[in-house]
XYZ file of C-alpha atoms in Angstrom:
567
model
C -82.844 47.703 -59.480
C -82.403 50.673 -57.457
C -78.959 52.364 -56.248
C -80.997 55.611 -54.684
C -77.595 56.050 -52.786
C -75.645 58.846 -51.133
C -75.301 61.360 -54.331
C -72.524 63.559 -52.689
C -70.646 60.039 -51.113
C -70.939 58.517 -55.010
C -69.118 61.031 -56.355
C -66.126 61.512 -53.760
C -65.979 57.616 -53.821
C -65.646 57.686 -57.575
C -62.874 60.319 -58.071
C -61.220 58.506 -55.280
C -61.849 55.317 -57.291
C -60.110 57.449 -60.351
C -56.926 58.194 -58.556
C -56.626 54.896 -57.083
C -56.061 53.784 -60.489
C -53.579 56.537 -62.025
C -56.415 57.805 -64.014
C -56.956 61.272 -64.447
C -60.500 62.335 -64.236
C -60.058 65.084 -65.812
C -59.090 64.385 -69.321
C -61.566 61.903 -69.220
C -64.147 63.866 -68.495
C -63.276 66.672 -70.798
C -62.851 63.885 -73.809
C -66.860 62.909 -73.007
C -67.926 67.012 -73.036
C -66.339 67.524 -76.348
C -68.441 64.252 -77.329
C -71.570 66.377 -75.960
C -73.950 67.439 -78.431
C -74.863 71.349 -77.215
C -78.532 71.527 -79.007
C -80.681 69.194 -77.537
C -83.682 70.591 -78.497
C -84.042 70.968 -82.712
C -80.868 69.149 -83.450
C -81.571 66.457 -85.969
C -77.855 65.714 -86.423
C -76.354 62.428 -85.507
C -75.296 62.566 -82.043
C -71.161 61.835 -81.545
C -70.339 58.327 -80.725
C -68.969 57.703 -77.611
C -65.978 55.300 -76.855
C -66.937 51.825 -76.183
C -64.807 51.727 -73.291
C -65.720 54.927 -72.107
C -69.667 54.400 -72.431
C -68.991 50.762 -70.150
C -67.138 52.377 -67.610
C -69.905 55.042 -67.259
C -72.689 52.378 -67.628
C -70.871 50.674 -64.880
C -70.873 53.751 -62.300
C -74.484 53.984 -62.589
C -75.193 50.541 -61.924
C -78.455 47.942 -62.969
C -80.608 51.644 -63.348
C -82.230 53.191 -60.364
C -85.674 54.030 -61.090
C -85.508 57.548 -62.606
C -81.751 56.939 -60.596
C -80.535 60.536 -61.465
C -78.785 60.424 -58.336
C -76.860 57.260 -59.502
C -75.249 59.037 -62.084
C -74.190 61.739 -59.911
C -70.618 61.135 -59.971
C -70.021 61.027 -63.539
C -72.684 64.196 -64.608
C -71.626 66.199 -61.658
C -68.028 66.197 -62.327
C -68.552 66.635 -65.861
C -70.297 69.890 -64.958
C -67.527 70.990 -62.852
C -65.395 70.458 -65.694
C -67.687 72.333 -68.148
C -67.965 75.439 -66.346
C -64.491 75.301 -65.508
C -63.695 75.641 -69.427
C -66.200 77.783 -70.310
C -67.387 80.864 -68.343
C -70.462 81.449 -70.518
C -74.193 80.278 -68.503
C -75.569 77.675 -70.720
C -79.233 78.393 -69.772
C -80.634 81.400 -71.147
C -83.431 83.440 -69.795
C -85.277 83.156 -73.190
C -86.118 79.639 -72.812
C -88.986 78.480 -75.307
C -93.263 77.726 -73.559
C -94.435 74.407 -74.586
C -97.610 73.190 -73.489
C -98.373 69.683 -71.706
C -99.507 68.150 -75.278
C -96.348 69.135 -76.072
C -94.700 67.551 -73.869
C -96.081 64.586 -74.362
C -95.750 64.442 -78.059
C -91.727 64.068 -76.663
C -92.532 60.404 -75.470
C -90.024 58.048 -77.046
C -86.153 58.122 -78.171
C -87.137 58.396 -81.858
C -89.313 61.802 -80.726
C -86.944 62.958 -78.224
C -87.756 61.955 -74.200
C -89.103 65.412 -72.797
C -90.287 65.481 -68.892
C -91.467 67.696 -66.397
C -90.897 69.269 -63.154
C -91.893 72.585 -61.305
C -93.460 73.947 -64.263
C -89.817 73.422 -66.679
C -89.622 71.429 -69.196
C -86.182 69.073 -69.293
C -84.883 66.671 -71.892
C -83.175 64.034 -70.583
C -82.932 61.770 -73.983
C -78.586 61.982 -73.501
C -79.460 60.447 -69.939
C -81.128 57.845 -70.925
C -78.703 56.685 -73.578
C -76.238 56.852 -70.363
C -78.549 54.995 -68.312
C -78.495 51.155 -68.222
C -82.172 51.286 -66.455
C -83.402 53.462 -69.352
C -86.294 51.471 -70.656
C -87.574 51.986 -67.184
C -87.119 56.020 -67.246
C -89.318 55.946 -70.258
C -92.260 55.481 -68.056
C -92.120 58.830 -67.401
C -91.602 60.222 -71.115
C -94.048 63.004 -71.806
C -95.065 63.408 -68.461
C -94.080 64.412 -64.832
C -91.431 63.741 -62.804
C -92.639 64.276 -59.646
C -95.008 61.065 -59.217
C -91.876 59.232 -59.559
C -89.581 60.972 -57.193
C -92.533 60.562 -54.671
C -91.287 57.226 -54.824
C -87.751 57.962 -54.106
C -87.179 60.508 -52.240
C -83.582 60.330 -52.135
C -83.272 62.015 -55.557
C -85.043 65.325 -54.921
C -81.674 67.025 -53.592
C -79.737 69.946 -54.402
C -77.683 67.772 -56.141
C -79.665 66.088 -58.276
C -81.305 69.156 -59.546
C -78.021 70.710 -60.849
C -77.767 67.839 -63.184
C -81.571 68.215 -63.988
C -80.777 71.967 -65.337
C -78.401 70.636 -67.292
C -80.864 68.768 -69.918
C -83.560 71.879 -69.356
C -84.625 73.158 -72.489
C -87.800 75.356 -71.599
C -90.966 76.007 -69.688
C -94.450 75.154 -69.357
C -96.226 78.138 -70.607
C -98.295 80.094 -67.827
C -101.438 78.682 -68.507
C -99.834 75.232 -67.800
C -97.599 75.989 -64.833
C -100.060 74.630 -62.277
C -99.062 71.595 -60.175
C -100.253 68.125 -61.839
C -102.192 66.638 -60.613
C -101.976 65.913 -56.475
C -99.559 62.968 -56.275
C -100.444 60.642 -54.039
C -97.507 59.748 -51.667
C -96.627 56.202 -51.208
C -94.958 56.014 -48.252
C -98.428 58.046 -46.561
C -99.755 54.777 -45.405
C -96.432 53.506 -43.845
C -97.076 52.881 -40.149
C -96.088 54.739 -36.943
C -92.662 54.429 -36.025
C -91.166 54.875 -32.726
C -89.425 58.067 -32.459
C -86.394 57.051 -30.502
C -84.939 54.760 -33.583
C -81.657 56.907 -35.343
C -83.405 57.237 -39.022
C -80.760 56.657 -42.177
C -83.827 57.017 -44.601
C -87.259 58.072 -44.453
C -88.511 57.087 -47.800
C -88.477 53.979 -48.069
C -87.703 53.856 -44.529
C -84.525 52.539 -42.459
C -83.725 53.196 -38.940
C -81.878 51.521 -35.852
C -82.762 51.918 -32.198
C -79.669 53.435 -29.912
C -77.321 50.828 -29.830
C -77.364 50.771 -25.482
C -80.731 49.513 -25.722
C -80.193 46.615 -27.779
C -78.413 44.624 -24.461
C -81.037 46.004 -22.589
C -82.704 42.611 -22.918
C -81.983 39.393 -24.898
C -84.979 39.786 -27.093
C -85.195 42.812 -29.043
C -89.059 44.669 -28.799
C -91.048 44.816 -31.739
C -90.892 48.771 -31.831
C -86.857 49.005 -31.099
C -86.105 46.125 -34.039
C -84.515 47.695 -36.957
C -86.031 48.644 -39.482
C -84.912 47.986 -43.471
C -87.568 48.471 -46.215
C -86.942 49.035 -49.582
C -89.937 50.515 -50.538
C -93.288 51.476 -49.676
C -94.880 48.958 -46.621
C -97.430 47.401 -48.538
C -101.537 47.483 -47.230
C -102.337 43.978 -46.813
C -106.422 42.544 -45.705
C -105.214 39.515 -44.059
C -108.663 37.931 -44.948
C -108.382 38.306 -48.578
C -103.862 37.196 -48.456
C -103.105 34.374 -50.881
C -99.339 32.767 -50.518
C -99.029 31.293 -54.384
C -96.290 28.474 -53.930
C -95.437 27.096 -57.570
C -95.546 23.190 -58.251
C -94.486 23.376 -61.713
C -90.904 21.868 -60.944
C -92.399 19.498 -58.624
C -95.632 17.798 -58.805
C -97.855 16.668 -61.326
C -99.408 19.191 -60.820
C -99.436 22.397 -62.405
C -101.345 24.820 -61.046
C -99.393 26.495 -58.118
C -100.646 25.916 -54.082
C -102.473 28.637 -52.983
C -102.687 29.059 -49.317
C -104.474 31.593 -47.016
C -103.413 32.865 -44.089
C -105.849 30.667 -42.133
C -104.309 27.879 -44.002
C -100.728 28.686 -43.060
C -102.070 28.306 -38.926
C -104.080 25.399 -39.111
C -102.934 23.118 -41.635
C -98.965 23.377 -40.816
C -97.597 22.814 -37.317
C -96.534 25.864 -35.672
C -92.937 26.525 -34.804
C -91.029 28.679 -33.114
C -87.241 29.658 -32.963
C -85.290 32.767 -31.902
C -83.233 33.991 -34.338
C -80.953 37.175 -35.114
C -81.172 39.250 -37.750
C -78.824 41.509 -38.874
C -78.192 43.599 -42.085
C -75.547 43.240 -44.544
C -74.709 46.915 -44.185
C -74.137 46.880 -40.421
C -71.210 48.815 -39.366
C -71.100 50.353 -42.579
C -70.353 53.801 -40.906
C -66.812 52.351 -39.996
C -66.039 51.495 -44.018
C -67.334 55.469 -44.544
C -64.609 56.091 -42.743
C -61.497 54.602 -44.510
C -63.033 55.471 -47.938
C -66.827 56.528 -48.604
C -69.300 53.770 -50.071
C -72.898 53.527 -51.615
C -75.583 52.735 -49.241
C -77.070 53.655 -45.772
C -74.821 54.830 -43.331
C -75.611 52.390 -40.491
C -73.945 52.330 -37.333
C -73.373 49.079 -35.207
C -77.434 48.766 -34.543
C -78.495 47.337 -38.091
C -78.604 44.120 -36.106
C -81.978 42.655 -33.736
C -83.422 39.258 -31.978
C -86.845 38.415 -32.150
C -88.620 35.017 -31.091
C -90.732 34.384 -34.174
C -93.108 31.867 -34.899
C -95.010 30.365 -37.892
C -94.696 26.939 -40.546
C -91.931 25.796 -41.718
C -91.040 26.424 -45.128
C -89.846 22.960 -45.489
C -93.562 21.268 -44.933
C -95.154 23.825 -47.216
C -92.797 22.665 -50.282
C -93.220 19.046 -48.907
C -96.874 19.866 -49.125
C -96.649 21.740 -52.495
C -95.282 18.108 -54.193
C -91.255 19.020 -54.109
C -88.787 16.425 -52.034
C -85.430 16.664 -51.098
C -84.699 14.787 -54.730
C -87.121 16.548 -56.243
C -84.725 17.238 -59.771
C -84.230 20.705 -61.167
C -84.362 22.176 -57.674
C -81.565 24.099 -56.890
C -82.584 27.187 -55.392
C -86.189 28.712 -53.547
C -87.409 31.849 -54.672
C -89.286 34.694 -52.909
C -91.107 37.377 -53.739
C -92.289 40.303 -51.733
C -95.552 42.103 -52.138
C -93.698 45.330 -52.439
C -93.139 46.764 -55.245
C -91.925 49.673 -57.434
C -94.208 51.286 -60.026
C -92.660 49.275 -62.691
C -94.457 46.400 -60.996
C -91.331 44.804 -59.744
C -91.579 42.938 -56.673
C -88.370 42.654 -54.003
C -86.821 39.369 -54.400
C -84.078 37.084 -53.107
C -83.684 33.685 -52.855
C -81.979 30.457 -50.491
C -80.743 27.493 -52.397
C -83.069 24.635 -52.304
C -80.999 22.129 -50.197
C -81.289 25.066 -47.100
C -84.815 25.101 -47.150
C -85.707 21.576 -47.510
C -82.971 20.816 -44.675
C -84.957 19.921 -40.993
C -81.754 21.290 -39.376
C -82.335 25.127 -40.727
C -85.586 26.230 -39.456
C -85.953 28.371 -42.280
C -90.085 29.555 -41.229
C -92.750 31.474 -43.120
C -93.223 33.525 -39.513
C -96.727 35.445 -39.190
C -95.699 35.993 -35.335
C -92.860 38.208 -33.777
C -92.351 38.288 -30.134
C -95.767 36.533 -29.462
C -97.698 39.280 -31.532
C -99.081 39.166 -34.973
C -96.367 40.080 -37.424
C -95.772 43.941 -37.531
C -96.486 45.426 -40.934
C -92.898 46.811 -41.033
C -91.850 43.585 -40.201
C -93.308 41.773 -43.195
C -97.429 41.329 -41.968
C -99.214 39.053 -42.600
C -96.019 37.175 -43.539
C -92.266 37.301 -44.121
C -89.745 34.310 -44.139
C -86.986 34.113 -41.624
C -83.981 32.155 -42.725
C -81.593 31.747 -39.294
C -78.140 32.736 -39.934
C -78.634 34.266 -43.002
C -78.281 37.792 -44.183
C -81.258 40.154 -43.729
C -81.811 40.470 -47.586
C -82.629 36.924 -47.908
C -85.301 37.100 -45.178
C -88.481 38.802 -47.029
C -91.258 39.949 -45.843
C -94.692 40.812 -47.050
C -93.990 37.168 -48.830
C -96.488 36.616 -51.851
C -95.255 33.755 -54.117
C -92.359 30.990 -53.536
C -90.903 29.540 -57.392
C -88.474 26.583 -57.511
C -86.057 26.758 -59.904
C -82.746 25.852 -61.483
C -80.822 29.613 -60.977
C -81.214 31.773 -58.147
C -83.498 34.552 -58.120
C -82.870 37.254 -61.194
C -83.971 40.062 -58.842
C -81.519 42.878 -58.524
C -81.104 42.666 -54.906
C -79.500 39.022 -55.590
C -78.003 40.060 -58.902
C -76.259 43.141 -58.666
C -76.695 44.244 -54.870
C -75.120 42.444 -51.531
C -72.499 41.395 -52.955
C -68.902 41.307 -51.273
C -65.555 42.498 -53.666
C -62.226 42.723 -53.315
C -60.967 46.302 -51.959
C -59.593 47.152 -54.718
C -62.360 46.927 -56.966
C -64.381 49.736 -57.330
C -67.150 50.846 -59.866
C -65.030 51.162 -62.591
C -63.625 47.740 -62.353
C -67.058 45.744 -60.881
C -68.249 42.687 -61.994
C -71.560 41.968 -60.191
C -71.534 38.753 -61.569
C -68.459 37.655 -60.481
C -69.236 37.496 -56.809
C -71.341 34.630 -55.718
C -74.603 36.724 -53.149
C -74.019 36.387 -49.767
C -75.785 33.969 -47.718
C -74.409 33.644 -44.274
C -72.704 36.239 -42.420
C -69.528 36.404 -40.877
C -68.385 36.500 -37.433
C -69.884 39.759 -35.576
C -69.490 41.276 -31.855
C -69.444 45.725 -31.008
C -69.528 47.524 -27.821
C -72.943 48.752 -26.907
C -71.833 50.480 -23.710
C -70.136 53.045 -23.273
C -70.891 54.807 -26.400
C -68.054 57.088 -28.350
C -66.916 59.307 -26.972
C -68.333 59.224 -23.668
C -67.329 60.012 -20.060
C -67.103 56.918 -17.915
C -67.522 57.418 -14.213
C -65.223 54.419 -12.669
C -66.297 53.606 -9.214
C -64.304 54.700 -6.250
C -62.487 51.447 -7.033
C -61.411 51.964 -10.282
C -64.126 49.669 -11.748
C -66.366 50.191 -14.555
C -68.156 48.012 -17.179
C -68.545 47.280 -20.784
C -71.489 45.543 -22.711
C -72.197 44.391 -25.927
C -73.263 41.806 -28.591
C -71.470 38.907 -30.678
C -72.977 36.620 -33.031
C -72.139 34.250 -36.042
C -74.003 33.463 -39.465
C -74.659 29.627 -40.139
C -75.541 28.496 -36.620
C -72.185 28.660 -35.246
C -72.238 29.390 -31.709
C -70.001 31.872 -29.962
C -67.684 30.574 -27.647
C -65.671 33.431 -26.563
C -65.394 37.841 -26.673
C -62.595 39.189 -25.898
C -62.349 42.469 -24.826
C -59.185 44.707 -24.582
C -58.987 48.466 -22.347
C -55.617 49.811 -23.500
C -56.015 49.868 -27.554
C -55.169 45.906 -27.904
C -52.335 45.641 -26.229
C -53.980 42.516 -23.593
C -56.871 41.254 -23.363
C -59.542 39.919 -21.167
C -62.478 37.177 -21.726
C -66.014 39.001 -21.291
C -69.017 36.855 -19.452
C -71.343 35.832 -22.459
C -75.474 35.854 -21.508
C -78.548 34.676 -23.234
C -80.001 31.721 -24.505
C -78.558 28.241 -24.428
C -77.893 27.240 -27.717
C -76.553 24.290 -29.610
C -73.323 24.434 -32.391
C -75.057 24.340 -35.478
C -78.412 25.775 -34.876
C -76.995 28.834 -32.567
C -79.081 31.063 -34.197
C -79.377 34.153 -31.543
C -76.966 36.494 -31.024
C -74.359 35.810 -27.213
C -74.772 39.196 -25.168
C -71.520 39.976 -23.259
C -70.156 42.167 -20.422
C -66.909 42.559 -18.801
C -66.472 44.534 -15.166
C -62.960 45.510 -15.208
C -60.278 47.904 -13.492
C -58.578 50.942 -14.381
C -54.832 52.086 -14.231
C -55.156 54.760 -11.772
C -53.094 57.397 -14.434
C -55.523 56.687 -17.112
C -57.165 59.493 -18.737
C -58.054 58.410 -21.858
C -58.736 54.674 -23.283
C -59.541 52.609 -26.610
C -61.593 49.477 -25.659
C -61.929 46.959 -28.202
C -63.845 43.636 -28.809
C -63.425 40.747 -30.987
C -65.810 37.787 -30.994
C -64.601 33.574 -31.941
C -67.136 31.560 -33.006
C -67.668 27.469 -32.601
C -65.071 27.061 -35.798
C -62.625 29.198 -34.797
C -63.605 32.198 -36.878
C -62.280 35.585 -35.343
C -63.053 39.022 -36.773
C -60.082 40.935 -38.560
C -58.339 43.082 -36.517
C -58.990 46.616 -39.150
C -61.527 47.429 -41.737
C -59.335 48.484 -44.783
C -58.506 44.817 -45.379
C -62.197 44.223 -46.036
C -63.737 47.148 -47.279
C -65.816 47.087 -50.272
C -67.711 49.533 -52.517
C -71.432 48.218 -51.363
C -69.591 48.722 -47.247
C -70.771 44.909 -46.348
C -69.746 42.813 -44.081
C -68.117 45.078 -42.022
C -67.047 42.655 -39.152
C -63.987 44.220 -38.039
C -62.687 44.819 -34.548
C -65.247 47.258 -33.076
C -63.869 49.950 -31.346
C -64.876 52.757 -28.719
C -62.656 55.385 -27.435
C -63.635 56.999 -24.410
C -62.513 59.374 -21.689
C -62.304 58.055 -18.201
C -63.701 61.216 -15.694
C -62.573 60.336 -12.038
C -64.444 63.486 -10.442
């Protein structure tokens, strides 16, 4: 649903994408101007049809439709702009620009009328974007009005960037009477909660931060306020006396109307569980894909990853309780739904296949405790599911209704979002729908100590020491790190800490140190991990191999070069 990614990075990524495949931008772009209808305003005239070719691949560079997504079109409008005013030196807006009034405006509500909206007291008419924009029907719920209750939402769009290709579609102002502010818009991210203010921030709205990655071997369990943090939108205000968990039973028992459970219901009718699990982001290490060739999405370093002991039912006795069974036909995959939502109405979503849920050996819980405390709200309160091994997208929080069904969940976040590709596909070529979502995550270790770049004090004996995490999706256990000093040339096995864990259901992450010596001449080294897991996976040795236009599943080698100071 919403690609509110880096503007600048979508539009370096997809000239890159261009060249990459002999194309020249260029013409391409200049054949779409010439296809640009100039007079947006009175013109009554047919508008010039656009290649079917060329209207997919734009369609396909701006994705499933970001809500009022103007920055997900950035790459295509921006470089058509560069294009235009390099072919034209004349300033296509005036300073004679028409006054319309608000009713005005909104008389501009619908394709047949023209789409008119406003912001900062101009009027803009963005009808051409929206016959761009896959997501348009959504855009219309804006039509007539004002912009800026919608980019209160998603704050990522109000950018310098964004607003050049605004001006492009403006076509007057309100008149002075009119030029007041609408009214105050209420800001939905203003009842977020506190944060801590150590955590490294990669968004504010929604919000998305990791803690410095040294802390996260300061102890086995990661605290509460030093977990990661990835929302999607607004934390939602939940009364935990008046929550409701609706669990469908259409699919499954005889009966129809869905199992509706309270919180209190959840605690005292279930046996309570606990298990410490891992959780870690799809985009983790995403920074190190930025860095071969630039991506879409947060620009996380190696911290997008967190342990928590949580505790709650499990989901499996809940859909035992609902009516379904293990045989239960038609049951292929569990769906969840989040209480947060967008101001279309639509909920976050993701779903588990059916067999993984009902299985006693996953754990998967409905968790409404986190480190022995009540559920923190950025952490899904009053309750969130936690599916071991999994990818973080799967796990959702602020959990409102569980369907059963035959096809995973249609939400975009399992459609057309964390998804793995080829590295040569990029969003000219993508086919969302021809990658299946990912489920468990690779393979995973990275050096939390020393950091990049950093001065390492050896002791008078040449020693010094190197820390870090390593973990595996799917319950596989981690049998071994090793860790190299001089850029991979040998290597030495690091000491793995933590909890004892068995194959299968290993579902916290190995910590890992290594004390080791230095060469007495060395100035400068690269160290390097690489994790094995309990089947023999091992991480790739570089990330070019694996990169991929969302950056997921970055699992490559980690490395840290640092400067050895013997003064």
């Amino acid at each position: 649903m919403i690609f509110c990614g880096l503007s600048s990075v979508a539009f370096r990524s997809l000239t890159r994408s261009q060249r990459l495949h002999g194309q020249s931008m260029g013409v391409w772009l200049r054949h779409c101007t010439a296809n640009r209808h100039t007079d947006r305003k009175h013109s009554t005239e047919t508008r010039a049809s656009t290649d079917t070719s060329t209207r997919s691949w734009k369609w396909r560079i701006v994705g499933t439709g970001a809500l009022l997504g103007l920055g997900t079109v950035l790459a295509y409008e921006t470089a058509r702009r560069r294009v235009a005013q390099a072919e034209s030196s004349e300033n296509p807006v005036t300073s004679s620009l028409p006054q319309y009034s608000r009713e005005e405006v909104r008389q501009h509500a619908s394709m047949a009328d023209r789409v008119w909206v406003t912001y900062a007291g101009e009027v803009f008419d963005i009808t051409e974007f929206i016959e761009l924009h896959p997501g348009g029907g959504r855009i219309l719920m804006a039509a007539g009005g004002a912009l800026e209750p919608f980019w209160a939402l998603y704050g990522v769009h109000k950018n310098e960037h964004v607003m050049e290709i605004l001006n492009e579609y403006k076509v007057g102002v309100l008149s002075p009477e009119e030029k007041e502010e609408p009214e105050a818009v209420t800001d939905p991210y203003a009842l977020d909660p506190p944060r801590h203010p150590i955590l490294k921030l990669n968004s504010k709205k929604p919000f998305n931060a990791e803690p410095p990655a040294a802390l996260l071997t300061e102890s086995f369990i990661t605290p509460n306020e030093l977990f990661f943090k990835r929302n999607h939108l607004p934390v939602p205000e939940i009364n935990p006396d008046d929550y409701q968990l609706v669990v469908d039973r259409s699919q499954g028992a005889d009966e129809e109307q869905p199992l509706i459970l309270s919180l209190s219901d959840l605690k005292t009718k279930f046996r309570r569980y606990e298990i410490t699990s891992t959780l870690q982001c799809a985009g983790n290490r995403r920074s190190e894909m930025n860095a071969v060739k630039l991506v879409k999405g947060l620009d996380w370093g190696i911290a997008a990853i967190s342990t928590a002991c949580w505790a709650g039912a499990r989901l499996r006795d809940v859909l035992l309780d609902a009516g379904y069974t293990e045989d239960t036909p038609k049951a292929k995959h569990v769906i969840f739904e989040g209480l947060d939502r967008d101001l279309t109405g639509t909920n976050y979503g993701a779903s588990i296949p059916f067999e993984h849920a009902m299985s006693k050996e996953s754990d998967v819980l409905l968790a409404y405790e986190m480190n022995g405390e009540t559920l923190p709200r950025d952490h899904g309160f009053p309750l969130r599911v936690i599916v071991p091994g999994v990818v973080g997208a799967r796990n959702v929080k602020w959990l409102g209704r569980i369907l059963i069904s035959e096809e995973e969940s249609r939400s975009h976040w399992q459609q057309n979002d964390y998804k793995g590709f080829n590295p040569c596909i990029d969003w000219d070529t993508v086919d969302f729908a021809s990658s299946p979502a990912i489920q468990d995550l690779p393979v995973q270790s990275a050096i939390t100590e020393p950091r990049p770049g950093q001065k390492i004090h050896p002791s008078p004996e040449g020693q010094f020491t190197v820390k870090g995490y390593a973990w595996s999706g799917g319950g596989r256990k981690i049998v071994r790190v090793d860790v190299s000093l001089d850029g991979g040339n040998t290597w030495k096995v690091a000491e793995l800490t933590g909890e004892e864990q068995n194959t299968g259901k290993a579902w916290a992450w190995k910590q890992w140190k290594l004390s080791a010596s230095l060469p007495t001449d060395v100035t400068e080294i690269t160290i390097i991990c690489k994790a094995v897991d309990s089947s023999y996976n091992v991480q790739p040795d570089t990330v070019a191999p694996i990169w991929n236009l969302r950056g997921v599943l970055n699992n490559s080698w980690h490395r840290v070069q640092v400067t050895v100071n013997r003064h």
